[in-house]
Amino acid sequence: MFRAFLACICLLGLAAAAAGSPAQPETEAAKKARMEWWTEARLGMFIHWGLYTLPARHEWVKSRERMTDEAYARYFDRFDPDLYNPREWARAARMAGMKYFVVTTKHHDGFCLWDSKLTDYQATRTPYGKDLIKPLIEAMRAEGLRVGFYHSLLDWHHPEYTIDMHHPMRDDEAFVEKARTRDLAKYDDYLFGQIKELLTDYGRIDTLFLDFSFPGPNGKGRNEWKSERLLAMIRELQPGIIINDRLDLLDIPGGWDYRTPEQFMPREWVSVDGRPVPWETCQTFSGSWGYDRDESTWKSVPQLIVMLAETVSKGGNLLLNVGPTARGTFDERALGRLQGIGTWMDRNGRAIYGCTQAPPEFPKPANCLLTYNPKTGRLYVHVLEWPLGVLALDGFAGRVEYAQLLHDASEVTFAEKGGETGFMPGSRGRERENTLTLRLPVRKPDVEVPVIELFLKRR
Ligand code: GLC
């Protein structure tokens, strides 16, 4: 009995120590170790899928168009993704170079993609009739990807979810009046219960993206979600899990693991109180998260590659979103982009995985981005505008041992003042003191964004 008690205390202690708790905050080093796979991975796939793929005009359609439950029911009644083949999705993600994925288990409309015991508003009750999450996890794991869930804190379907500024029925006075008796505590039990299901029934879950808080009048934040208790439960169920920052616990030690700038590129490494922190930007191909038939602002493959390189050059991760169709497929526009990224990653992944911002002594050359692998001591110059024959790297002189184009490992010769790799007889020694001048082919290599790999001298 006493031993069982001790074991229990020990386990609780471990759970707390694994991720930190107010009583026993996690050390910086422990957090770094817990997040290591994620920091190395750098590129993940976000998947927004649910009933809103039928209207195909943004995942907020129910709120934007003030739809009643009855009106929205037409999508539930017709949800039948007959072409759904998670192995194809997983393959596309792996081929694009993605190392983890985050799928919407429930979005704000309240529809659940897994076989939840706590509601009928879920996939197995639709015409499709099957759990969508389990086979996806299996397929993704088989392709070597880590598993993440996006779960909406908001719920526009639950009968006890109180009406707030985003609720589809917010402008219907009679509805709002009637809904005054709603008891959010009951919704919270449901929220806790569902997250518990998700973190219990599907093995190891690597990341959790909870979305979102909007504290203040007519909003919801840490008090409404019971965020601290929710977080403690999550960490206890999955001690190694990595959690985003949308529980409204930014000021609580251990209240979040990484920041989530959404749909924009931060100007520099994201920091909190002046210190750089882990961050991941989530981005869409086209502006909508859910499948949006008529959205036309799709980013090009080179834009997406630059987005990835720029994110890593500032020490962040990129979570790139796909919104599958209501048939269960990735549409051609998404597939084309994933393939384009994959082709680039095949040859240039070394400049992304395990990489981060370059040390400050290497200034960023014009029209380039720099990434750096601290383990191998290699620096990567992503060349955004192919220059004419030479690329001058100010401040790099004396620091580089060897240089090559990354995609084909062909040597790039270079010159430094007093160095031995001058371009032409007689040109030797003309270089500026601190400058290392790379000699490049005139023709841009046949790669969307060519990368030059610099083997730095060990100091
Ligand atoms: C926002 C939106 C949501 C989307 C999410 C992705 O919070 O509400 O539709 O799922 O961002 O980060």
Coordinates of C-alpha atoms and ligand atoms in Angstrom, one line a residue:
M1 CA 0.0 0.0 0.0
F2 CA 2.7 2.4 1.1
R3 CA 4.8 1.4 -1.9
A4 CA 1.8 2.1 -4.2
F5 CA 1.4 5.5 -2.5
L6 CA 5.1 6.3 -3.0
A7 CA 5.0 5.2 -6.7
C8 CA 2.0 7.4 -7.1
I9 CA 3.8 10.5 -5.6
C10 CA 6.8 9.7 -7.7
L11 CA 4.7 9.6 -10.9
L12 CA 3.0 12.8 -10.1
G13 CA 6.4 14.4 -9.4
L14 CA 7.7 13.1 -12.7
A15 CA 4.7 14.5 -14.6
A16 CA 5.2 17.9 -13.0
A17 CA 9.0 17.9 -13.5
A18 CA 8.6 16.8 -17.1
A19 CA 6.9 20.0 -18.2
G20 CA 7.1 22.2 -15.1
S21 CA 4.5 23.3 -12.8
P22 CA 4.2 26.5 -10.8
A23 CA 5.5 24.5 -7.7
Q24 CA 8.4 23.0 -9.6
P25 CA 9.2 25.1 -12.7
E26 CA 11.0 23.3 -15.5
T27 CA 14.5 24.3 -16.1
E28 CA 15.5 26.0 -19.4
A29 CA 17.7 23.0 -20.2
A30 CA 14.8 20.5 -19.5
K31 CA 12.5 22.5 -21.7
K32 CA 15.1 22.6 -24.5
A33 CA 15.5 18.9 -24.3
R34 CA 11.7 18.3 -24.3
M35 CA 11.4 20.5 -27.4
E36 CA 14.5 19.3 -29.2
W37 CA 12.7 17.1 -31.9
W38 CA 10.4 20.0 -32.7
T39 CA 13.2 22.5 -33.0
E40 CA 15.1 20.2 -35.3
A41 CA 12.0 19.5 -37.4
R42 CA 11.3 23.1 -38.5
L43 CA 8.6 22.2 -40.9
G44 CA 5.1 20.8 -40.1
M45 CA 1.8 20.4 -41.8
F46 CA -1.4 22.0 -40.5
I47 CA -4.6 20.3 -41.6
H48 CA -7.9 22.1 -41.2
W49 CA -10.7 19.8 -42.0
G50 CA -14.3 19.6 -41.0
L51 CA -17.9 20.4 -42.1
Y52 CA -16.9 23.9 -43.4
T53 CA -15.2 22.2 -46.3
L54 CA -18.7 21.7 -47.9
P55 CA -19.7 25.4 -48.0
A56 CA -16.0 25.8 -49.1
R57 CA -16.0 29.5 -48.2
H58 CA -13.8 29.7 -45.0
E59 CA -13.9 27.8 -41.8
W60 CA -15.6 30.7 -40.0
V61 CA -18.6 30.5 -42.3
K62 CA -21.1 29.7 -39.6
S63 CA -20.1 32.7 -37.6
R64 CA -19.6 35.1 -40.5
E65 CA -23.0 34.2 -42.0
R66 CA -24.7 34.0 -38.6
M67 CA -25.9 30.5 -39.5
T68 CA -28.3 28.7 -37.1
D69 CA -27.6 25.1 -36.1
E70 CA -30.4 24.1 -38.4
A71 CA -28.9 25.8 -41.4
Y72 CA -25.5 24.4 -40.6
A73 CA -26.9 20.9 -40.2
R74 CA -27.1 20.5 -44.0
Y75 CA -23.3 20.0 -44.0
F76 CA -23.3 17.4 -41.3
D77 CA -26.0 15.6 -43.1
R78 CA -23.9 15.4 -46.3
F79 CA -20.4 15.0 -44.9
D80 CA -19.1 12.0 -46.8
P81 CA -15.4 12.3 -47.8
D82 CA -15.5 9.2 -50.0
L83 CA -12.0 9.7 -51.4
Y84 CA -10.3 10.1 -48.1
N85 CA -7.1 8.2 -48.1
P86 CA -4.9 9.3 -45.2
R87 CA -1.9 7.4 -46.6
E88 CA -1.9 9.7 -49.5
W89 CA -2.0 12.7 -47.2
A90 CA 0.8 11.3 -45.1
R91 CA 2.9 10.6 -48.2
A92 CA 2.4 14.1 -49.5
A93 CA 3.4 15.5 -46.2
R94 CA 6.6 13.4 -46.0
M95 CA 7.5 14.1 -49.5
A96 CA 7.2 17.8 -48.8
G97 CA 9.8 17.4 -46.1
M98 CA 7.4 17.8 -43.2
K99 CA 8.3 16.1 -39.9
Y100 CA 5.1 16.6 -37.9
F101 CA 1.5 17.4 -38.5
V102 CA -1.3 19.1 -36.6
V103 CA -4.9 18.2 -37.4
T104 CA -8.1 19.9 -36.3
T105 CA -9.8 17.4 -34.0
K106 CA -12.5 20.0 -33.5
H107 CA -12.8 23.5 -35.0
H108 CA -14.9 26.4 -33.7
D109 CA -18.1 24.9 -35.2
G110 CA -17.9 22.1 -32.7
F111 CA -17.7 19.2 -35.2
C112 CA -15.5 16.4 -33.9
L113 CA -13.4 14.4 -36.3
W114 CA -12.8 11.5 -34.0
D115 CA -15.1 9.0 -32.4
S116 CA -15.8 10.9 -29.2
K117 CA -17.9 9.2 -26.6
L118 CA -19.1 12.6 -25.3
T119 CA -21.1 13.8 -28.3
D120 CA -23.0 12.6 -31.4
Y121 CA -21.7 15.7 -33.3
Q122 CA -18.8 13.7 -34.7
A123 CA -17.6 11.9 -37.8
T124 CA -19.1 8.4 -37.0
R125 CA -22.6 9.9 -37.1
T126 CA -22.3 11.5 -40.5
P127 CA -23.0 9.6 -43.7
Y128 CA -19.2 8.8 -43.8
G129 CA -19.6 7.0 -40.5
K130 CA -16.0 6.5 -39.5
D131 CA -13.4 8.0 -37.2
L132 CA -11.2 10.2 -39.3
I133 CA -8.4 10.8 -36.8
K134 CA -7.2 7.3 -36.0
P135 CA -6.3 6.2 -39.6
L136 CA -4.6 9.6 -40.1
I137 CA -2.4 9.2 -37.1
E138 CA -1.5 5.7 -38.2
A139 CA -0.6 6.8 -41.7
M140 CA 1.4 9.8 -40.5
R141 CA 3.3 7.7 -38.0
A142 CA 4.1 5.2 -40.7
E143 CA 5.6 8.0 -42.7
G144 CA 7.7 9.0 -39.7
L145 CA 5.8 12.2 -38.8
R146 CA 5.1 13.3 -35.2
V147 CA 1.5 13.7 -34.2
G148 CA -0.2 17.0 -33.2
F149 CA -3.8 18.0 -32.4
Y150 CA -5.4 21.4 -33.0
H151 CA -8.4 21.6 -30.7
S152 CA -10.8 24.6 -30.6
L153 CA -11.6 26.0 -27.2
L154 CA -14.6 27.7 -28.8
D155 CA -17.6 25.7 -29.7
W156 CA -20.5 27.1 -31.7
H157 CA -22.6 23.9 -31.4
H158 CA -22.5 22.9 -27.7
P159 CA -25.8 23.8 -25.9
E160 CA -24.0 25.1 -22.8
Y161 CA -21.5 27.2 -24.6
T162 CA -22.3 30.8 -23.8
I163 CA -22.9 33.4 -26.5
D164 CA -19.9 35.7 -27.0
M165 CA -18.7 38.1 -29.6
H166 CA -17.8 35.4 -32.1
H167 CA -20.8 33.2 -31.7
P168 CA -22.9 32.8 -34.9
M169 CA -26.1 33.7 -32.9
R170 CA -24.7 36.8 -31.3
D171 CA -27.1 39.2 -33.2
D172 CA -30.2 37.2 -32.6
E173 CA -31.7 38.9 -29.5
A174 CA -34.3 36.3 -28.7
F175 CA -31.6 33.6 -29.0
V176 CA -29.2 35.5 -26.8
E177 CA -31.9 36.0 -24.2
K178 CA -32.8 32.4 -24.1
A179 CA -29.2 31.3 -23.9
R180 CA -28.7 33.3 -20.7
T181 CA -29.3 30.2 -18.7
R182 CA -26.4 28.4 -20.3
D183 CA -23.9 27.0 -17.9
L184 CA -20.3 27.3 -19.2
A185 CA -19.0 25.0 -16.4
K186 CA -20.9 22.2 -18.1
Y187 CA -19.2 23.1 -21.4
D188 CA -15.9 23.1 -19.6
D189 CA -16.5 19.6 -18.4
Y190 CA -17.1 18.6 -22.0
L191 CA -14.0 20.4 -23.1
F192 CA -11.8 18.7 -20.5
G193 CA -13.4 15.4 -21.1
Q194 CA -12.8 15.5 -24.9
I195 CA -9.2 16.6 -24.5
K196 CA -8.8 13.8 -22.0
E197 CA -10.1 11.3 -24.6
L198 CA -7.8 12.6 -27.3
L199 CA -4.7 12.4 -25.0
T200 CA -5.6 9.0 -23.7
D201 CA -6.9 7.0 -26.6
Y202 CA -4.3 7.7 -29.4
G203 CA -1.0 6.9 -27.8
R204 CA 1.8 9.5 -27.6
I205 CA 0.6 12.9 -28.8
D206 CA 3.6 15.2 -29.5
T207 CA 2.0 18.6 -29.8
L208 CA -1.3 20.3 -28.9
F209 CA -2.5 23.6 -30.5
L210 CA -5.4 25.0 -28.5
D211 CA -7.3 27.8 -30.1
F212 CA -8.0 30.5 -28.8
S213 CA -8.5 33.1 -26.0
F214 CA -10.2 36.5 -26.4
P215 CA -10.5 37.7 -22.8
G216 CA -12.5 40.8 -21.9
P217 CA -16.1 41.9 -22.2
N218 CA -18.1 39.4 -24.2
G219 CA -15.0 37.3 -24.6
K220 CA -13.4 34.2 -23.1
G221 CA -10.0 33.7 -21.5
R222 CA -8.2 31.8 -18.7
N223 CA -11.1 32.0 -16.3
E224 CA -13.7 30.8 -18.7
W225 CA -11.5 27.9 -20.0
K226 CA -10.1 27.1 -16.6
S227 CA -6.9 27.3 -18.4
E228 CA -4.5 26.5 -15.5
R229 CA -6.4 23.3 -14.6
L230 CA -6.7 22.3 -18.2
L231 CA -3.0 22.7 -18.7
A232 CA -2.2 20.7 -15.6
M233 CA -4.4 17.9 -16.8
I234 CA -2.8 17.9 -20.3
R235 CA 0.8 17.8 -18.9
E236 CA -0.2 15.0 -16.6
L237 CA -1.7 12.9 -19.4
Q238 CA 1.2 13.6 -21.8
P239 CA 4.2 14.8 -19.9
G240 CA 6.3 15.2 -23.0
I241 CA 3.8 17.2 -25.0
I242 CA 4.5 20.6 -26.5
I243 CA 1.7 23.2 -26.1
N244 CA 1.1 26.5 -27.9
D245 CA 0.3 29.8 -26.3
R246 CA -3.4 30.4 -26.7
L247 CA -4.7 29.5 -23.3
D248 CA -4.3 33.1 -22.1
L249 CA -1.5 32.1 -19.7
L250 CA 1.3 34.1 -21.2
D251 CA 2.3 35.5 -17.8
I252 CA 2.3 32.1 -16.0
P253 CA 5.6 30.2 -15.9
G254 CA 5.2 27.1 -17.9
G255 CA 1.8 28.4 -19.2
W256 CA 3.0 27.9 -22.8
D257 CA 5.9 26.3 -24.7
Y258 CA 6.0 28.4 -27.9
R259 CA 4.6 31.5 -29.5
T260 CA 2.3 31.3 -32.5
P261 CA 2.5 34.4 -34.8
E262 CA -0.2 33.6 -37.4
Q263 CA -0.2 34.6 -41.0
F264 CA 2.6 37.0 -40.8
M265 CA 6.4 36.9 -40.8
P266 CA 7.9 38.4 -37.7
R267 CA 10.7 40.9 -38.3
E268 CA 13.1 39.1 -36.1
W269 CA 13.3 36.1 -33.7
V270 CA 10.2 36.3 -31.5
S271 CA 11.1 37.4 -28.0
V272 CA 9.3 37.7 -24.7
D273 CA 10.7 40.2 -22.1
G274 CA 13.7 40.7 -24.4
R275 CA 14.6 37.0 -24.6
P276 CA 14.2 34.9 -27.7
V277 CA 11.7 32.1 -27.3
P278 CA 10.6 29.1 -29.3
W279 CA 8.1 30.1 -32.0
E280 CA 6.2 28.7 -34.9
T281 CA 4.4 30.6 -37.5
C282 CA 1.3 29.0 -39.0
Q283 CA 0.6 30.0 -42.6
T284 CA -1.9 29.2 -45.2
F285 CA -1.2 28.6 -48.9
S286 CA -4.1 30.9 -49.8
G287 CA -5.5 32.9 -46.9
S288 CA -8.2 30.5 -45.7
W289 CA -7.5 27.6 -43.4
G290 CA -10.5 25.5 -44.4
Y291 CA -10.9 24.6 -48.0
D292 CA -12.0 27.7 -49.9
R293 CA -12.9 27.1 -53.5
D294 CA -12.8 30.6 -54.7
E295 CA -9.9 32.0 -52.8
S296 CA -7.3 33.0 -55.3
T297 CA -4.4 34.5 -53.3
W298 CA -2.3 31.4 -53.4
K299 CA 1.4 31.9 -52.7
S300 CA 3.8 30.6 -55.2
V301 CA 6.3 27.8 -54.6
P302 CA 9.3 30.2 -54.4
Q303 CA 7.4 32.4 -52.0
L304 CA 6.7 29.4 -49.8
I305 CA 10.3 28.3 -49.9
V306 CA 11.5 31.8 -49.0
M307 CA 9.0 31.8 -46.2
L308 CA 10.4 28.6 -44.8
A309 CA 14.0 29.7 -45.1
E310 CA 13.2 33.1 -43.6
T311 CA 11.4 31.5 -40.6
V312 CA 14.3 29.3 -39.9
S313 CA 16.7 32.2 -40.3
K314 CA 14.9 33.8 -37.4
G315 CA 15.0 30.7 -35.3
G316 CA 11.4 29.6 -35.9
N317 CA 9.2 26.7 -37.2
L318 CA 6.8 26.8 -40.1
L319 CA 3.4 25.1 -39.9
L320 CA 2.0 25.1 -43.3
N321 CA -1.7 24.6 -43.8
V322 CA -3.6 22.3 -46.1
G323 CA -7.4 22.5 -46.3
P324 CA -8.6 19.2 -47.8
T325 CA -11.8 19.1 -49.7
A326 CA -15.1 17.6 -48.7
R327 CA -14.3 14.6 -50.8
G328 CA -11.3 14.0 -48.6
T329 CA -8.6 15.1 -51.1
F330 CA -5.8 17.6 -51.2
D331 CA -6.7 19.8 -54.2
E332 CA -4.3 20.3 -57.1
R333 CA -3.2 23.7 -56.0
A334 CA -2.1 22.4 -52.7
L335 CA -0.5 19.2 -54.1
G336 CA 1.5 21.3 -56.6
R337 CA 2.9 23.5 -53.9
L338 CA 3.7 20.6 -51.6
Q339 CA 5.6 18.9 -54.5
G340 CA 7.5 22.1 -55.2
I341 CA 8.5 22.4 -51.6
G342 CA 9.4 18.8 -51.5
T343 CA 11.7 19.0 -54.6
W344 CA 13.5 21.9 -53.0
M345 CA 13.7 20.2 -49.6
D346 CA 15.1 17.0 -51.1
R347 CA 18.2 18.8 -52.1
N348 CA 18.3 21.6 -49.6
G349 CA 16.8 20.2 -46.4
R350 CA 20.2 20.3 -44.8
A351 CA 19.8 24.1 -44.7
I352 CA 16.5 23.7 -42.8
Y353 CA 16.5 20.7 -40.4
G354 CA 18.4 21.4 -37.2
C355 CA 19.1 24.9 -38.4
T356 CA 18.6 28.2 -36.8
Q357 CA 19.6 31.9 -36.9
A358 CA 23.2 32.5 -37.9
P359 CA 25.6 33.7 -35.2
P360 CA 25.6 37.6 -35.1
E361 CA 29.2 37.8 -36.4
F362 CA 27.9 36.8 -39.8
P363 CA 26.0 39.8 -41.3
K364 CA 23.2 38.9 -43.7
P365 CA 24.4 39.7 -47.3
A366 CA 21.9 41.7 -49.5
N367 CA 19.2 39.5 -51.2
C368 CA 20.1 36.5 -49.1
L369 CA 19.0 34.7 -46.0
L370 CA 21.3 32.9 -43.6
T371 CA 20.6 29.7 -41.7
Y372 CA 23.1 27.9 -39.5
N373 CA 23.5 24.4 -38.1
P374 CA 25.2 24.7 -34.7
K375 CA 25.9 21.0 -34.5
T376 CA 27.8 20.7 -37.8
G377 CA 29.1 24.3 -37.8
R378 CA 27.8 24.9 -41.3
L379 CA 26.3 28.1 -42.5
Y380 CA 23.8 28.3 -45.4
V381 CA 23.5 31.2 -47.7
H382 CA 20.0 31.1 -49.4
V383 CA 20.4 33.3 -52.5
L384 CA 17.1 35.0 -53.3
E385 CA 18.4 37.0 -56.3
W386 CA 21.1 35.3 -58.3
P387 CA 24.0 37.8 -58.6
L388 CA 26.3 38.3 -61.5
G389 CA 29.2 36.0 -61.1
V390 CA 30.3 36.9 -57.6
L391 CA 28.7 37.2 -54.2
A392 CA 30.6 39.3 -51.6
L393 CA 30.2 38.2 -48.0
D394 CA 31.3 41.1 -45.8
G395 CA 32.6 40.0 -42.5
F396 CA 33.1 36.4 -43.5
A397 CA 36.8 36.5 -44.4
G398 CA 39.0 34.0 -42.5
R399 CA 36.0 32.1 -41.3
V400 CA 35.3 29.7 -44.1
E401 CA 37.1 26.5 -44.9
Y402 CA 35.2 25.2 -47.9
A403 CA 32.1 26.2 -49.9
Q404 CA 29.8 24.4 -52.2
L405 CA 26.4 24.6 -53.8
L406 CA 24.2 22.5 -51.6
H407 CA 21.9 20.9 -54.2
D408 CA 24.8 19.3 -56.1
A409 CA 27.8 19.6 -53.8
S410 CA 29.8 21.4 -56.5
E411 CA 32.6 23.4 -55.1
V412 CA 32.3 27.2 -55.0
T413 CA 35.7 28.8 -55.0
F414 CA 36.3 32.0 -53.2
A415 CA 38.8 34.8 -52.7
E416 CA 39.9 36.6 -49.6
K417 CA 42.5 39.3 -49.2
G418 CA 45.8 37.5 -49.1
G419 CA 44.0 34.2 -49.7
E420 CA 44.9 31.6 -52.2
T421 CA 41.7 31.2 -54.1
G422 CA 41.8 34.3 -56.3
F423 CA 39.7 34.4 -59.4
M424 CA 42.2 35.4 -62.0
P425 CA 45.9 35.7 -62.0
G426 CA 46.6 39.1 -60.8
S427 CA 43.3 39.6 -59.0
R428 CA 44.6 38.1 -55.9
G429 CA 44.7 40.4 -52.9
R430 CA 42.3 42.9 -54.3
E431 CA 39.6 41.8 -51.9
R432 CA 38.5 44.0 -49.0
E433 CA 39.9 43.2 -45.6
N434 CA 36.9 41.4 -44.2
T435 CA 35.2 40.3 -47.3
L436 CA 35.0 36.8 -48.7
T437 CA 34.0 36.7 -52.3
L438 CA 32.3 33.7 -53.7
R439 CA 32.7 32.8 -57.3
L440 CA 29.4 31.7 -58.7
P441 CA 28.3 30.4 -62.1
V442 CA 26.7 33.2 -64.2
R443 CA 23.6 31.1 -64.8
K444 CA 21.4 30.6 -61.8
P445 CA 21.4 26.9 -61.0
D446 CA 18.1 25.1 -61.7
V447 CA 16.8 25.3 -58.2
E448 CA 14.0 27.6 -56.9
V449 CA 16.2 29.1 -54.3
P450 CA 19.9 28.0 -54.6
V451 CA 21.8 27.5 -51.3
I452 CA 25.5 27.8 -50.7
E453 CA 26.8 25.6 -47.9
L454 CA 29.8 27.1 -46.0
F455 CA 31.9 24.8 -43.9
L456 CA 33.1 27.2 -41.1
K457 CA 36.5 26.9 -39.6
R458 CA 36.2 25.5 -36.1
R459 CA 37.4 28.0 -33.5
Ligands
GLC1 C1 -7.4 31.5 -35.9 C2 -8.8 31.1 -36.5 C3 -8.9 29.8 -37.0 C4 -7.6 29.1 -37.4 C5 -6.4 29.4 -36.6 C6 -5.1 28.9 -37.0 O1 -7.4 31.4 -34.5 O2 -9.8 31.3 -35.6 O3 -9.8 29.7 -37.9 O4 -7.9 27.8 -37.2 O5 -6.3 30.8 -36.4 O6 -4.1 29.2 -36.2

